[in-house]
PDB file of C-alpha atoms in Angstrom:
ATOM      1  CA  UNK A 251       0.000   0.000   0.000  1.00  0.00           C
ATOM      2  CA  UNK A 252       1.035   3.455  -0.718  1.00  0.00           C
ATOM      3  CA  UNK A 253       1.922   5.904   2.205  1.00  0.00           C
ATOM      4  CA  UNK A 254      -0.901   7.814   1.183  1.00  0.00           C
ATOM      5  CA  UNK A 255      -3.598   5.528   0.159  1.00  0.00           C
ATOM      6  CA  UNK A 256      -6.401   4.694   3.056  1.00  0.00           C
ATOM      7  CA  UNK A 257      -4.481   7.120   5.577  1.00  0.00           C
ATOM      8  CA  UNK A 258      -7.954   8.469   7.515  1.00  0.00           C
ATOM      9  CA  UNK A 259      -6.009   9.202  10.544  1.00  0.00           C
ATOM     10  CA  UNK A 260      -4.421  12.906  10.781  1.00  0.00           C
ATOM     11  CA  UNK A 261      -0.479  12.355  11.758  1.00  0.00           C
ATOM     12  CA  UNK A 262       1.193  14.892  14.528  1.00  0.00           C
ATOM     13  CA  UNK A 263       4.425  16.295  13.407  1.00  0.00           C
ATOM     14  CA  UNK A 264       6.741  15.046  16.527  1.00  0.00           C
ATOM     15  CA  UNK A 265      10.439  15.221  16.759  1.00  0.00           C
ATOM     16  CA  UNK A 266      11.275  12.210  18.959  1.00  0.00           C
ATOM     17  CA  UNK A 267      14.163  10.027  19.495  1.00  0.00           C
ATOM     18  CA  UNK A 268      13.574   6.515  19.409  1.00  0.00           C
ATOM     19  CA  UNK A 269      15.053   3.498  18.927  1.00  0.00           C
ATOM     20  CA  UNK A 270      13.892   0.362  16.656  1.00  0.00           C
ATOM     21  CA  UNK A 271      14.654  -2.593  19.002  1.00  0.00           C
ATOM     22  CA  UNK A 272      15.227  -5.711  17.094  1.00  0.00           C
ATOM     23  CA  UNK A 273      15.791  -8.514  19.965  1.00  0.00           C
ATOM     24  CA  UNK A 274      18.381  -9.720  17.281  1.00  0.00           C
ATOM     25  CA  UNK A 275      21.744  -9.667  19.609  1.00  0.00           C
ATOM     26  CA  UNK A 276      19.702  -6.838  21.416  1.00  0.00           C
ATOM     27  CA  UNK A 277      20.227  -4.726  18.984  1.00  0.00           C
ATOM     28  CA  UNK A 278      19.021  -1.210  18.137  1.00  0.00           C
ATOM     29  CA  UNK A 279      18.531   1.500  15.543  1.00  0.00           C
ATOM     30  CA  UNK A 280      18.102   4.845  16.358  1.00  0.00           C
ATOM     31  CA  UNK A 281      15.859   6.677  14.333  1.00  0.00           C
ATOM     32  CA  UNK A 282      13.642  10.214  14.836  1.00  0.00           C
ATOM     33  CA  UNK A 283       9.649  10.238  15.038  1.00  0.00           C
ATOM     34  CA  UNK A 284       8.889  12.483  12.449  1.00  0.00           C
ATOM     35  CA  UNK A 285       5.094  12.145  12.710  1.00  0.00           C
ATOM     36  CA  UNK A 286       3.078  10.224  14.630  1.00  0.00           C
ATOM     37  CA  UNK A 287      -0.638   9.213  15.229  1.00  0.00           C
ATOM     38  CA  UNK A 288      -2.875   6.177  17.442  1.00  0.00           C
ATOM     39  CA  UNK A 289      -2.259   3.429  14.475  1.00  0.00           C
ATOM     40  CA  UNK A 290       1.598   4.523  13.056  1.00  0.00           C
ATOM     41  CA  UNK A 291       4.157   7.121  12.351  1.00  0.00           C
ATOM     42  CA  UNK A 292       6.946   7.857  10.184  1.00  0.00           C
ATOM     43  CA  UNK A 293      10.378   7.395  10.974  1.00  0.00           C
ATOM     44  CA  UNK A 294      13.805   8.604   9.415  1.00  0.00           C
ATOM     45  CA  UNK A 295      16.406   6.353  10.118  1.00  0.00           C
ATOM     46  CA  UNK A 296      19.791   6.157   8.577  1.00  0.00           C
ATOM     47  CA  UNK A 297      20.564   5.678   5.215  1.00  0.00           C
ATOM     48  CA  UNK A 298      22.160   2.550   5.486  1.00  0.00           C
ATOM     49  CA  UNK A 299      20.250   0.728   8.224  1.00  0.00           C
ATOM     50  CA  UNK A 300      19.122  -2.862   8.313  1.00  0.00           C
ATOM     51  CA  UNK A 301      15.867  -2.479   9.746  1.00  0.00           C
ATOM     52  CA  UNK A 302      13.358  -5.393   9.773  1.00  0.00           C
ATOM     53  CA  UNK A 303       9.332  -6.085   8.981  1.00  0.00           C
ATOM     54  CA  UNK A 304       8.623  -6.452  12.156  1.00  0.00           C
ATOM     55  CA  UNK A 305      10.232  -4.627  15.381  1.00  0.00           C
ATOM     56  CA  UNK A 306       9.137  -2.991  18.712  1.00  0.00           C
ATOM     57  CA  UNK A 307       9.870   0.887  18.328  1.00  0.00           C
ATOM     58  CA  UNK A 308      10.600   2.349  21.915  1.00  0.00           C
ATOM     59  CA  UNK A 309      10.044   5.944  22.296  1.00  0.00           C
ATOM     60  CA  UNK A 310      11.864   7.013  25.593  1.00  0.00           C
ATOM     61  CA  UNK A 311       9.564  10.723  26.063  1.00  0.00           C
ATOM     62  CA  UNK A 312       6.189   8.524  25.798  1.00  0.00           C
ATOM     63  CA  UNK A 313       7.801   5.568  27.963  1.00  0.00           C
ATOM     64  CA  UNK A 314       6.442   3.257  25.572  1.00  0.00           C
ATOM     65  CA  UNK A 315       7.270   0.314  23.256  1.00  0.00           C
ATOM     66  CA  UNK A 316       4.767   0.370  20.161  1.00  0.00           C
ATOM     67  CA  UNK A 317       5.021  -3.050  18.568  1.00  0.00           C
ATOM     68  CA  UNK A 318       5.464  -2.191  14.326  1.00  0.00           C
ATOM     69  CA  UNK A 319       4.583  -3.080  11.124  1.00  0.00           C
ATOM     70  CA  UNK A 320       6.801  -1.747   8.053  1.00  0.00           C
ATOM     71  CA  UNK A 321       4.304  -0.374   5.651  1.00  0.00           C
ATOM     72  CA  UNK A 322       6.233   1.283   3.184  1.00  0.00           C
ATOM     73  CA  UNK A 323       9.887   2.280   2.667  1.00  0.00           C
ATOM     74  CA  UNK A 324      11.569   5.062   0.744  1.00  0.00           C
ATOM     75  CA  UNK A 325      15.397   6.477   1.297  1.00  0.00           C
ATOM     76  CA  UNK A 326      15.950   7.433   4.958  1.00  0.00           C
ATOM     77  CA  UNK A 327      12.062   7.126   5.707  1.00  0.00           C
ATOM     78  CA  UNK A 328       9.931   4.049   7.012  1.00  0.00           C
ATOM     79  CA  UNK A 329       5.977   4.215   7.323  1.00  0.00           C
ATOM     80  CA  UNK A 330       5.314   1.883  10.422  1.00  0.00           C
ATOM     81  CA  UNK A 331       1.518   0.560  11.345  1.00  0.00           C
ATOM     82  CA  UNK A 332       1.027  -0.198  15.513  1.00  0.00           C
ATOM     83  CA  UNK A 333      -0.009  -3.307  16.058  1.00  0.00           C
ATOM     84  CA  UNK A 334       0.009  -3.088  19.967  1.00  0.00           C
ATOM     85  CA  UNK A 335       2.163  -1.971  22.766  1.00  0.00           C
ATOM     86  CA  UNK A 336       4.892  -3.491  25.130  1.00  0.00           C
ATOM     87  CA  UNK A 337       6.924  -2.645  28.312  1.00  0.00           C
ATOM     88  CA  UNK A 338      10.004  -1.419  27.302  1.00  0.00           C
ATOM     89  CA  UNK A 339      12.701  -4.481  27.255  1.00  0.00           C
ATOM     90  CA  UNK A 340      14.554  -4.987  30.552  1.00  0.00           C
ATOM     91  CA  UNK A 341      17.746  -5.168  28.572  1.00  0.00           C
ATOM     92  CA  UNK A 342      17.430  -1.558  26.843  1.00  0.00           C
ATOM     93  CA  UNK A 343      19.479   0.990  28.806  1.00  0.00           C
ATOM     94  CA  UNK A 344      17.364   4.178  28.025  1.00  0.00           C
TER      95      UNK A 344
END
């Protein structure tokens, strides 16, 4: 699906930090919130990430791990769908 197509939600432009936690290793991406709403957002994240399908996106400022769907992909940007929420992992420092 495009970005655009079926969006009926109105997205918040946000700047947060966040990090896409893979449980791979423990590892993480860091990436910035550029817009956000209840059912997704859309992140920037480096150029040359490795970012999967599926991964829990923890957003430090909202204390919350939102559970994400990749929905679309396109340079440095990822549209993500919410699929639920999680405690943020014990083994995450931030």
């Amino acid at each position: 699906m495009a970005e655009n197509e079926h969006r009926n939600q109105h997205r918040q432009r946000v700047l947060k930090g966040a990090a896409i936690l893979t449980g791979i290793n423990n590892s993480e991406v860091r990436c910035t919130v550029r817009n956000m709403h209840a059912n997704g957002a859309e992140l920037k994240v480096p150029i040359d990430a490795r970012v999967p399908d599926e991964f829990l996106l923890y957003v430090p400022v909202d204390g919350i791990g939102y559970k994400a769907v990749v929905r679309w992909r396109r340079e440095d940007r990822i549209g993500v769908e919410f699929t639920g929420t999680e405690p943020k992992p014990h083994w995450h420092y931030g």
